[in-house]
Coordinates of C-alpha atoms and ligand atoms in Angstrom, one line a residue:
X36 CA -14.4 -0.2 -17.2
X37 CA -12.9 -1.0 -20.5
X38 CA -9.2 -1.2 -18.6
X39 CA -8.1 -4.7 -17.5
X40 CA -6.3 -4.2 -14.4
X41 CA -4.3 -7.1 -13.2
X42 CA -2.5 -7.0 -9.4
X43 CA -0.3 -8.9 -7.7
X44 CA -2.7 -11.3 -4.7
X45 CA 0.2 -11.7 -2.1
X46 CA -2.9 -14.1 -0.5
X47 CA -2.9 -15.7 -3.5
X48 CA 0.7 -15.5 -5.2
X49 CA -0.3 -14.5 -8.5
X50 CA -1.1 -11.4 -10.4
X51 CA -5.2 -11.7 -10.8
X52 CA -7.5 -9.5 -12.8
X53 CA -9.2 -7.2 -10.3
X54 CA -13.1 -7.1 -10.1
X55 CA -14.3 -5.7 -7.0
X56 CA -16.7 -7.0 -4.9
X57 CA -19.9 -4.3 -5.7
X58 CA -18.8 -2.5 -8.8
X59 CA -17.7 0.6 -9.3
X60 CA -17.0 1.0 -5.4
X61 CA -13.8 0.1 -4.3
X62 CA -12.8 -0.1 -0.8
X63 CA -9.0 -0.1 -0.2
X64 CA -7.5 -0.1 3.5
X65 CA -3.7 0.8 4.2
X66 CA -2.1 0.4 7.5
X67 CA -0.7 3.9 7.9
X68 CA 2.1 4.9 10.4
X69 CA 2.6 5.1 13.8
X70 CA 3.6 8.4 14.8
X71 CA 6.0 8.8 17.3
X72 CA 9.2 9.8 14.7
X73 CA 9.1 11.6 11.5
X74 CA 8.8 9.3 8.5
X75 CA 11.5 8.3 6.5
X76 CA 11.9 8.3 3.0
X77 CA 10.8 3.9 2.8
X78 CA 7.5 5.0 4.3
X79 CA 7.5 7.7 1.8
X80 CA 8.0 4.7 -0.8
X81 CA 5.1 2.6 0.5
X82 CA 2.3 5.2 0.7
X83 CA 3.6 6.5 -2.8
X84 CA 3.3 3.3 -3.7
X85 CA -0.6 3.1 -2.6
X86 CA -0.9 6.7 -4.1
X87 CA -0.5 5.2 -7.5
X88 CA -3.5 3.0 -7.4
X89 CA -5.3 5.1 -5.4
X90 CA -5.1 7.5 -8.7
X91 CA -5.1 5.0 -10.8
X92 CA -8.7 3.2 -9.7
X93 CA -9.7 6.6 -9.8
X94 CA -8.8 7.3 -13.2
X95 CA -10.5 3.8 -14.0
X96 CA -13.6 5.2 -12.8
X97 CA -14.1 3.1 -9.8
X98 CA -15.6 5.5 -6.7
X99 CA -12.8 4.5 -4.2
X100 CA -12.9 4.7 -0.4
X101 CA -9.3 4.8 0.5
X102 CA -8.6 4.2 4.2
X103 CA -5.4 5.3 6.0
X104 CA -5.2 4.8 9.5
X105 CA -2.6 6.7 11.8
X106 CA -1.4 4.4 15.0
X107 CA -1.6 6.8 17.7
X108 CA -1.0 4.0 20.7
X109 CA -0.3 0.2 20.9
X110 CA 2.8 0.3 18.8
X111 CA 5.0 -1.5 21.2
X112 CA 9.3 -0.6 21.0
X113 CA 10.2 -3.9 19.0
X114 CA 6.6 -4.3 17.5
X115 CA 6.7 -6.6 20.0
X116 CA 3.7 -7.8 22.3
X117 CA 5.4 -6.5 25.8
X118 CA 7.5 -3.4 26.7
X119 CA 6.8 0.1 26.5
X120 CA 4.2 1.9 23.6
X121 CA 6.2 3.4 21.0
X122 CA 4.9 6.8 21.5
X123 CA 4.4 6.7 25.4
X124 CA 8.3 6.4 25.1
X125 CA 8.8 9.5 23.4
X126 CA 6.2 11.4 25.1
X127 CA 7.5 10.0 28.7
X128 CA 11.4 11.3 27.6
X129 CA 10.4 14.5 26.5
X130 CA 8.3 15.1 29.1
X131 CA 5.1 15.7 27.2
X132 CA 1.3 14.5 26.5
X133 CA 1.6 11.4 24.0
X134 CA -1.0 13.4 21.9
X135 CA 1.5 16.3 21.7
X136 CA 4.0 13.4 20.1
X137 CA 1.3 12.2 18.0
X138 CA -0.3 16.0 17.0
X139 CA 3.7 16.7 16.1
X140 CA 4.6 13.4 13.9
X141 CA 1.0 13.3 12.3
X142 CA 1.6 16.9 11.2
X143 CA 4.6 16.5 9.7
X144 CA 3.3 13.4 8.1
X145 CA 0.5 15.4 6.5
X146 CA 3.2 18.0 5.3
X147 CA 5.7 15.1 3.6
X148 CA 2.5 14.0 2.1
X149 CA 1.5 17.1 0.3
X150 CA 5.0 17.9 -0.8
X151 CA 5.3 14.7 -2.4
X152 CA 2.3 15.4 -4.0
X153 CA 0.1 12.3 -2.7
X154 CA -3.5 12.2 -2.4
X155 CA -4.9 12.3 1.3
X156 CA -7.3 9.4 2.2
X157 CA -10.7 9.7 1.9
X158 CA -10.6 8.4 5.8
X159 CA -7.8 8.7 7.8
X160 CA -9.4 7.4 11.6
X161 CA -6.9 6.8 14.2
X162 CA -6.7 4.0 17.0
X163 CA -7.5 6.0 19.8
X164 CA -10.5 7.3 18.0
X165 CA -11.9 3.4 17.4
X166 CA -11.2 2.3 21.6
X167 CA -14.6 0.7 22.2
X168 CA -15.4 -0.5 18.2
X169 CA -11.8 -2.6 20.1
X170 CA -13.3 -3.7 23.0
X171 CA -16.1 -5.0 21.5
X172 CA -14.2 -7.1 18.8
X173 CA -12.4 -8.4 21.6
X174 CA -15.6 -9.1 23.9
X175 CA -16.8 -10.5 20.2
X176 CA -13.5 -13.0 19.9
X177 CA -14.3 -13.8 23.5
X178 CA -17.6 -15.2 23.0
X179 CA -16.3 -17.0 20.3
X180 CA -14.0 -18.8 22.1
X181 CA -11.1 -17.5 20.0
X182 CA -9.6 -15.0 22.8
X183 CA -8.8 -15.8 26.7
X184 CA -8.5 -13.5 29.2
X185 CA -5.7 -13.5 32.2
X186 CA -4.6 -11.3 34.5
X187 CA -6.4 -8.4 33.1
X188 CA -5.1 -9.0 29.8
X189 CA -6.6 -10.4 26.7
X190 CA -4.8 -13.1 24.1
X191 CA -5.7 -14.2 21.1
X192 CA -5.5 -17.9 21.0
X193 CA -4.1 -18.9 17.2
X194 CA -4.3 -22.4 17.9
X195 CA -7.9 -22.6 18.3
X196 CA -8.4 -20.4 15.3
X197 CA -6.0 -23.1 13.3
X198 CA -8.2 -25.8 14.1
X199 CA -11.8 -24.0 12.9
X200 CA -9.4 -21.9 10.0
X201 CA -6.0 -22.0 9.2
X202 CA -3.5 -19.4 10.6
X203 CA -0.5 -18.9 8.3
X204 CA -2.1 -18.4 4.6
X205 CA -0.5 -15.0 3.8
X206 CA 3.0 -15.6 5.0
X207 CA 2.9 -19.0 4.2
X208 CA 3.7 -19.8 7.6
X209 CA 2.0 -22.9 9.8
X210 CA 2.0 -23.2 13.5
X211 CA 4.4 -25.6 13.8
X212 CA 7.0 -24.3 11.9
X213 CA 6.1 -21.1 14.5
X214 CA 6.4 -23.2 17.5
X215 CA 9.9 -24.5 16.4
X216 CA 11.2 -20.9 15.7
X217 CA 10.2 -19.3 18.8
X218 CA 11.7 -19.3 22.5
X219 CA 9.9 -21.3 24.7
X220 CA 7.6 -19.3 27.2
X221 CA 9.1 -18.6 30.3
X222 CA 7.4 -18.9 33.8
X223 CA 6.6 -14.6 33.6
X224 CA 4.8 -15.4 30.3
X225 CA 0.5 -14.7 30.3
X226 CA -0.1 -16.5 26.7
X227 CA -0.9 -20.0 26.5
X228 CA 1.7 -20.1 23.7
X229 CA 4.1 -18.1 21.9
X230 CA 2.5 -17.2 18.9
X231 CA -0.4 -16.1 20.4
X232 CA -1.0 -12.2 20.3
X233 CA -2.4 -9.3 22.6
X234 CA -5.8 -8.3 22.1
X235 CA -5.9 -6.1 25.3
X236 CA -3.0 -5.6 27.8
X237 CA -3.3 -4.2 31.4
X238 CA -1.3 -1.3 32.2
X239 CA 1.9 -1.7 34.7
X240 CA 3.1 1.0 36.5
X241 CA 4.9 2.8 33.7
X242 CA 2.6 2.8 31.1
X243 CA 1.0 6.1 30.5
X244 CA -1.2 5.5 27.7
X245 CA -4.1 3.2 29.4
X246 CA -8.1 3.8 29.3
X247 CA -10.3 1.5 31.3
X248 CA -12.0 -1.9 29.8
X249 CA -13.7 -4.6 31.5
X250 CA -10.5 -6.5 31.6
X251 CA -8.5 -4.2 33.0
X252 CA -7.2 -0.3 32.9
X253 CA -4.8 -0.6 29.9
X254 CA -4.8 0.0 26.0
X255 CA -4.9 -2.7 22.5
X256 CA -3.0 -4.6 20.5
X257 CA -1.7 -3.1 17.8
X258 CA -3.0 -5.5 15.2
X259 CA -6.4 -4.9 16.5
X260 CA -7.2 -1.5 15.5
X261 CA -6.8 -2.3 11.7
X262 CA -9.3 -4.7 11.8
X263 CA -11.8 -2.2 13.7
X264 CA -11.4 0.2 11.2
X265 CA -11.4 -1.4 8.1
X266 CA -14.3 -3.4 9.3
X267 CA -16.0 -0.1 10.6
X268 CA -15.6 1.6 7.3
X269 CA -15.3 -0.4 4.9
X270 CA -17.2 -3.9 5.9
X271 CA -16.6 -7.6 6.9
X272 CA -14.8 -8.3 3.3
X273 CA -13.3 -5.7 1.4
X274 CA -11.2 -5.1 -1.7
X275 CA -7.9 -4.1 -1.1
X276 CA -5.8 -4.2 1.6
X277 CA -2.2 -2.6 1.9
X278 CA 1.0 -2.1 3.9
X279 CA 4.6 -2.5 3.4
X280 CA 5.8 -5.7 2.6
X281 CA 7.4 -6.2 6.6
X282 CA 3.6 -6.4 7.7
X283 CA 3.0 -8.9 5.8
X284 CA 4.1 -11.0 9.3
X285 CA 2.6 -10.8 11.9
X286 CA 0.5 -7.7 11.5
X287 CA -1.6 -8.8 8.3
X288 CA -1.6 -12.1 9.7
X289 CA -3.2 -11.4 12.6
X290 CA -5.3 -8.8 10.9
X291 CA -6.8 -11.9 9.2
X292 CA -6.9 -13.9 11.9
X293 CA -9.5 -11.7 13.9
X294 CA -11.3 -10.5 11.2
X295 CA -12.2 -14.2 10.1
X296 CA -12.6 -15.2 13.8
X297 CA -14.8 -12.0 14.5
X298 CA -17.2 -12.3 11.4
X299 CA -16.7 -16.0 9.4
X300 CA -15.1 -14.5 6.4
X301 CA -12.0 -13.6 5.0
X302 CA -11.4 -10.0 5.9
X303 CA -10.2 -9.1 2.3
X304 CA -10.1 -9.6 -1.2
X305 CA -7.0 -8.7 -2.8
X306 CA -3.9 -8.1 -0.1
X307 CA -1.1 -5.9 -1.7
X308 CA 2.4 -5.6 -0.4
X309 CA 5.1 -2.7 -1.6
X310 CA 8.8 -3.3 -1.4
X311 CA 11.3 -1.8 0.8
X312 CA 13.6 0.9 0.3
X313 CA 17.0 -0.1 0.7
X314 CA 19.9 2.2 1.2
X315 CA 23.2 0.4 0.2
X316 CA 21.3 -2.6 0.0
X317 CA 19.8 -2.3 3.8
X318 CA 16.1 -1.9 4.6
X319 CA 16.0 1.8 5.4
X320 CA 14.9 1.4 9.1
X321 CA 15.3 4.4 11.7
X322 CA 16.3 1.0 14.2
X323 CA 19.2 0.1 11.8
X324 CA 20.3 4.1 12.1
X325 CA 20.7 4.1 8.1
X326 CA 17.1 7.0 7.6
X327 CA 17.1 9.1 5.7
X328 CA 14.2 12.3 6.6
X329 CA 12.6 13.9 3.5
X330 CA 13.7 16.8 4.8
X331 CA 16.7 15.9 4.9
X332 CA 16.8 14.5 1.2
X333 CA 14.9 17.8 0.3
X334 CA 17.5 20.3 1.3
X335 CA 20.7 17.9 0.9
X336 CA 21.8 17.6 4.5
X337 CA 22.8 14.4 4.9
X338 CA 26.3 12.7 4.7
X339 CA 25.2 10.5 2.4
X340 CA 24.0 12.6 -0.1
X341 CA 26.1 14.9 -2.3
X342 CA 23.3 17.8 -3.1
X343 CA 19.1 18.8 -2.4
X344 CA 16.8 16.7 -4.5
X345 CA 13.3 17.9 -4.8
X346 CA 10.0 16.2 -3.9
X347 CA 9.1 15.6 -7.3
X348 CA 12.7 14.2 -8.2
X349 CA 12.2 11.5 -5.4
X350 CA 8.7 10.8 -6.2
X351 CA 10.0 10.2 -10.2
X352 CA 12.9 8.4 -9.1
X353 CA 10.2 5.7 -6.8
X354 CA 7.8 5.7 -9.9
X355 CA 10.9 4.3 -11.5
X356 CA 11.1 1.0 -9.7
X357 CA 7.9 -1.0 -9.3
X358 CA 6.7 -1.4 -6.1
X359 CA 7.2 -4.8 -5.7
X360 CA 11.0 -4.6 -6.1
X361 CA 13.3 -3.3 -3.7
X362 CA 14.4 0.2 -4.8
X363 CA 17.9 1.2 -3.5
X364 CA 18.2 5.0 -2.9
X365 CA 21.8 6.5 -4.1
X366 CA 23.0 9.8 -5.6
X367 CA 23.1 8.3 -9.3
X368 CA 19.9 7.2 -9.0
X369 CA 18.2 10.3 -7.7
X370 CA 20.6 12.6 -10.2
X371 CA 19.5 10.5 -13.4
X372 CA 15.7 10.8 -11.8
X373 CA 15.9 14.3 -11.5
X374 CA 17.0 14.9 -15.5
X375 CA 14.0 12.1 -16.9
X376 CA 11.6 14.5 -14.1
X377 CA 12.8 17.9 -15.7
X378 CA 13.0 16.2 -19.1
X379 CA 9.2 15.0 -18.9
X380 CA 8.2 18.2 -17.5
X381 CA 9.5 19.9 -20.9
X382 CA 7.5 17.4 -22.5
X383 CA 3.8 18.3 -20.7
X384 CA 5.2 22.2 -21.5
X385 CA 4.9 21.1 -25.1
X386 CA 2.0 19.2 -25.1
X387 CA -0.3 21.9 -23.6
X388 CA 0.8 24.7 -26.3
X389 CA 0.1 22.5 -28.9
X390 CA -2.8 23.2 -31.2
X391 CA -4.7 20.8 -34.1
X392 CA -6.3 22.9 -36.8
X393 CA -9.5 21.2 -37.7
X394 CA -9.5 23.0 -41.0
X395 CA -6.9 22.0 -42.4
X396 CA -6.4 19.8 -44.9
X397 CA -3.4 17.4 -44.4
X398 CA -2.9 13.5 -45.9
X399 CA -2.8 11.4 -43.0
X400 CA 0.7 9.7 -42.1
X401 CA -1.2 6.7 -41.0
X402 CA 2.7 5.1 -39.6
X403 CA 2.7 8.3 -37.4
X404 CA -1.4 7.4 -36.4
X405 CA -0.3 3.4 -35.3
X406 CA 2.7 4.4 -33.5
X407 CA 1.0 6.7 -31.7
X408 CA -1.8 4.4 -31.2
X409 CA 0.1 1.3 -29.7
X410 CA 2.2 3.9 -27.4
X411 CA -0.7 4.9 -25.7
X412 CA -1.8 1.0 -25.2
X413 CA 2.0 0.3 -24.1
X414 CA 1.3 2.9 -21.3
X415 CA -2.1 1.3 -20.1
X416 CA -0.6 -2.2 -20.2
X417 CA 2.5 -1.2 -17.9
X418 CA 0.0 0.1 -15.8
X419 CA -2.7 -2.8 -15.8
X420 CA 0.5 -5.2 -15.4
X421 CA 0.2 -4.3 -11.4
X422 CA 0.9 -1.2 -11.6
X423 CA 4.2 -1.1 -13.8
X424 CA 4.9 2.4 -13.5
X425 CA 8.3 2.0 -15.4
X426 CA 6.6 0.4 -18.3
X427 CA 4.4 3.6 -18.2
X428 CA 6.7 5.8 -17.9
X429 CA 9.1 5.0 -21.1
X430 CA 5.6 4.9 -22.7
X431 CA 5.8 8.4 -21.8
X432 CA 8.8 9.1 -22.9
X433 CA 8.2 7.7 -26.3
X434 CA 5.6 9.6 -26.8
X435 CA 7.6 12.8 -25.9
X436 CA 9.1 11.9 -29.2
X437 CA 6.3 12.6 -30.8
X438 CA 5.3 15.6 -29.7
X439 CA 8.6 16.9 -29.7
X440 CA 8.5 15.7 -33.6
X441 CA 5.3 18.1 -33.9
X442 CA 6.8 21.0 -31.7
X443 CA 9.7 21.4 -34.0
X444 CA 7.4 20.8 -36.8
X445 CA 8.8 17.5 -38.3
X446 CA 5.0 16.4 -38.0
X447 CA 2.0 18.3 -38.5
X448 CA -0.6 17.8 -35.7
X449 CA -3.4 17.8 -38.7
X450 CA -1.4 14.6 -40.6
X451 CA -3.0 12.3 -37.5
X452 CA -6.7 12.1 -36.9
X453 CA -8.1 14.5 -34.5
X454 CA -9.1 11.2 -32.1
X455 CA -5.0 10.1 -32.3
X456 CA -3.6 13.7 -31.2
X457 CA -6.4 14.5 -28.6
X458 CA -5.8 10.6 -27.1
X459 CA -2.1 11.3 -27.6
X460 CA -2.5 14.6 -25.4
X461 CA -4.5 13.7 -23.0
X462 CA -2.9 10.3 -22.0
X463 CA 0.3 12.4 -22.1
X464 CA -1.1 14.6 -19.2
X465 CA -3.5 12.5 -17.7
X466 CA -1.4 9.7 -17.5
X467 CA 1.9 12.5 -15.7
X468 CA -0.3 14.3 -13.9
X469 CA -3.4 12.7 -12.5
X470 CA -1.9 9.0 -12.4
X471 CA 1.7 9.3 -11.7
X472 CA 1.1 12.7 -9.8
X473 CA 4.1 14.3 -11.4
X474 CA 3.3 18.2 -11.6
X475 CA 5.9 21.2 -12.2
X476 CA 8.0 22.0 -9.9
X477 CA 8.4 26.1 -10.5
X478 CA 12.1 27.6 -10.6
X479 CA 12.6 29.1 -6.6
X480 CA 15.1 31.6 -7.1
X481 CA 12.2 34.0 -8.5
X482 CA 14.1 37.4 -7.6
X483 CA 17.3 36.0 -9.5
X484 CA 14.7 36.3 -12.7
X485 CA 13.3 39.6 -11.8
X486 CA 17.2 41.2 -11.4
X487 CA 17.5 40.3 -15.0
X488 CA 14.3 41.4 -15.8
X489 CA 14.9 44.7 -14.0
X490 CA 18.8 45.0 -16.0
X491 CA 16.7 45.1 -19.3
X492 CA 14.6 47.5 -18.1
X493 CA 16.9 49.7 -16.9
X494 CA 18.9 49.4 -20.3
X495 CA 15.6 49.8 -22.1
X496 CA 14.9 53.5 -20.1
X497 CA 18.5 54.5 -20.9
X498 CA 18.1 53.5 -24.0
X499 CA 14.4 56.1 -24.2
X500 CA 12.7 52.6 -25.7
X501 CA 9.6 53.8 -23.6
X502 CA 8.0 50.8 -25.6
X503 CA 9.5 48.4 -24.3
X504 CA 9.8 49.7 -20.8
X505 CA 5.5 49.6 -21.0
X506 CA 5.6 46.4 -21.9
X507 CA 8.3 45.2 -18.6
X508 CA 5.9 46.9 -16.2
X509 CA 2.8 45.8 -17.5
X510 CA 4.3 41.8 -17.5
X511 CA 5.7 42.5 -14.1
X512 CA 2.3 43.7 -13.1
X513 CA 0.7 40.5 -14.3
X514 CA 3.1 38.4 -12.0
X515 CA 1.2 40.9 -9.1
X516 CA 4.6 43.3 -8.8
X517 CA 5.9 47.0 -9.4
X518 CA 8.7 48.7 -10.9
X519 CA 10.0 51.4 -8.1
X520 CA 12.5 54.3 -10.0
X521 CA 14.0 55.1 -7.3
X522 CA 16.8 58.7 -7.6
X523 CA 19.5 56.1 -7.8
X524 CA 18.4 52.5 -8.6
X525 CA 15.5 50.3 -9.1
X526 CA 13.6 48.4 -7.6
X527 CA 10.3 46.6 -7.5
X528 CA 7.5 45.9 -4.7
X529 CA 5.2 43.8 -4.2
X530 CA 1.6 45.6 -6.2
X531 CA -0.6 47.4 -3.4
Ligands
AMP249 P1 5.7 2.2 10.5 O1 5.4 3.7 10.9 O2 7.0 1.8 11.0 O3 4.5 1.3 11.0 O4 5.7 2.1 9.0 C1 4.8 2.7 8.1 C2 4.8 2.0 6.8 O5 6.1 2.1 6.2 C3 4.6 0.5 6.8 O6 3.7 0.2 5.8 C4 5.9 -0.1 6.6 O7 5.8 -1.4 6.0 C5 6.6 0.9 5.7 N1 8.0 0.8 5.7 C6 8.9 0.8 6.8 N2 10.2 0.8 6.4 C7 10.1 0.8 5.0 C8 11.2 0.8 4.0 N3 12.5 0.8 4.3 N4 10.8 0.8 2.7 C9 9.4 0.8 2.4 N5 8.4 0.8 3.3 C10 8.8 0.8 4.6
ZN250 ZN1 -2.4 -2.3 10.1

């Protein structure tokens, strides 16, 4: 691993160099998202944002096991500890199975995905999947003494982890500064104390997601099944873990809470939080009503937006903050991301036609051979800067010079050394393709292009350029299609 890759520890506060624990296997965890509603475009942004280094380990070399999960219960309306399951609302409203909500949002989950051109996990378990690897962390916590049972419901007691470990290390937060900013509990209230959290819950009447434990007919916590999985399939203490940075409290915290109560260690290495998207200068939250549905961005139907922008021009547009800041999503932003996109695309266009002639004999322009050199390296250390993609990409763009330069034959590929213009290349494409996940996005008005195609056609049979009327079919046959004279037009067909 020649590559010195530093990230940003949230644990920690500082950007570290990154050695994993057992070399060259990485194992990275990312709390994925609960589907009851389709996602919005600042979910989009934070599982782009874990896309990146997902590619970019890869790239490194490092064999990565990257684990999504998909919350398919325990999601409580207010991400709160009592009230109804996210998608048990949904499913009760529309009069359905919760699985049919969950089959619905995870499938339109896995579409966004694709379009946007990120890579699926290498496991993507679900919480309903992982119900008794849950009940036996929480019979686990119980022995230990960290978890109490009442009325059919288990709580995880933070105070009596606090005095074996300390509760609060992520967000910074201590228990007393938790116990002044919280309501005090009222006489209805099962936990000893306010900031303890739900590690089982028994079922009331209108709950319709419940399975039976020895506590009770009822279903998790939703901080729990994050630490069954990543325990399950990636170990007690592993590299990476990830989320948005509104997990960061409570979920991660209580994340690390039962995983260090569970099994005596810190649950994970490096923890890695991405920004929010904001959307005139608001979190971009379906609650707050300001959402905006990739669909929706995709095909331009939304007040707020004054035309379509494609899946690659909001992928380009994200690369182009870093994850750690806020982005804020607007029309000028996505129109000047859409023109760098197509302009970058022109750039891989060129890069893959061109061609260095080992034959030839050409003095090397050794200014040419550094510039090139250190452009490359500016690309890698945006990149190993915790993933500065911006950095990378005007790395990129720089570079575009260059091959532009050589496209228009200002530079002769043969003046570098073959080693410059094949590193110059293939960081080029590597770097926009593999890393970044930028690919073409092909014209879609294809039958526009074929009209014209057909007009010269027609003007070359007129004409008796039989020529060049062989040539039209046999291109159009390439592209799988077949000129049709019909009596009194023409028309093609799909090739049979
Ligand atoms: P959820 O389905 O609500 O659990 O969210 C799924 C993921 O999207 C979590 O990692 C959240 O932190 C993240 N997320 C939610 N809203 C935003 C936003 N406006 N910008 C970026 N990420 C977000
Ligand atoms: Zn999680």
């Amino acid at each position: 691993m020649q590559q010195k890759l530093r990230l940003y520890n949230t644990l920690s506060r500082e950007k570290v160099v990154f050695e994993p624990i057992n070399p060259p296997f990485v194992g990275m965890y990312v709390c994925g998202p609960t589907v009851y509603n389709n996602v919005h475009l600042g979910n989009v942004r934070t599982f782009t944002s874990f896309d990146i280094l997902f590619r970019y380990l890869k790239h490194l070399g490092y064999k990565v096991r990257y684990v999504r999960n998909i919350t398919d219960v325990g999601h409580l309306v207010n991400d709160a500890d009592d009230g109804e399951d996210k998608i048990g609302k949904i499913a009760k409203l529309e009069n359905l199975e919760p699985m049919e909500i969950v089959q619905r949002y995870t499938t339109d989950f896995h579409d966004v995905m694709a379009r946007i051109n990120n890579l699926p996990p290498s496991i993507e378990p679900t919480a309903t999947g992982h119900l008794l690897e849950q009940i036996s962390m929480i019979k686990e916590l119980l022995v230990k003494g960290m978890a109490y049972e009442v009325n059919g419901s288990v709580y995880f007691s933070v105070r009596k982890y606090n005095d074996q470990y300390k509760y609060g290390e992520l967000s910074g937060r201590n228990i007393d500064e938790l116990l002044a900013g919280s309501r005090d509990l009222d006489g209805q209230d099962e936990k000893q104390e306010s900031f303890d959290f739900a590690l089982w819950k028994r079922a009331t009447g209108g709950h319709i997601m419940r399975w039976d434990s020895p506590w009770s007919t009822g279903f998790p916590g939703w901080h729990l099944e994050c630490s069954v999985m990543s325990h399950k399939y990636l170990g007690k203490t592993f590299d990476i873990h990830g989320g948005g940075l509104d997990l960061k409290f409570p979920h991660h915290e209580c994340e690390i809470a039962q995983g260090t109560a569970a099994n005596g260690v810190h649950p994970v290495k490096y923890w890695l939080h991405a920004n929010m998207l904001t959307i005139n200068g608001q979190k971009m939250s379906k609650s707050l009503g300001n959402s905006i549905l990739p669909d929706e961005l995709f095909t331009g139907n939304h007040e707020l937006l004054d035309q379509a922008y494609s899946p690659m021009t909001l992928r380009f547009a994200m690369l182009q903050a870093h994850y750690r800041s806020t982005m804020d999503i607007s029309n000028d932003a996505l129109k000047a991301a859409s023109k760098a996109y197509r302009k970058l695309m022109n750039g891989l266009r060129i890069a893959k036609d061109l061609k260095y002639d080992e034959s030839a004999t050409v003095d090397k322009n050794e200014k040419a051979i550094s510039q090139i050199n250190s452009i490359v390296d500016s690309i890698y250390r945006g990149l190993n800067d915790d993933l500065n993609t911006a950095v990378a990409i005007a790395g990129l763009f720089n570079m575009q010079k260059k091959l532009n330069s050589i496209h228009l034959g200002q530079l002769q590929p043969e003046s570098l050394d073959k080693d410059t213009f094949d590193r110059m290349i293939s960081t080029f494409t590597t770097i926009s393709h593999d890393v970044l996940g930028l690919v073409e996005e092909k014209p879609q008005n294809l039958e526009n292009a074929i009209d014209i195609v057909l007009e010269d056609y027609k003007t070359a049979k007129q004409a008796k350029d039989y020529d060049k009327v062989d040539v039209i079919r046999a291109k159009l046959k390439e592209m799988g299609l077949s000129v049709k004279d019909m009596k009194d037009r023409i028309e093609w067909a799909y090739e049979e």
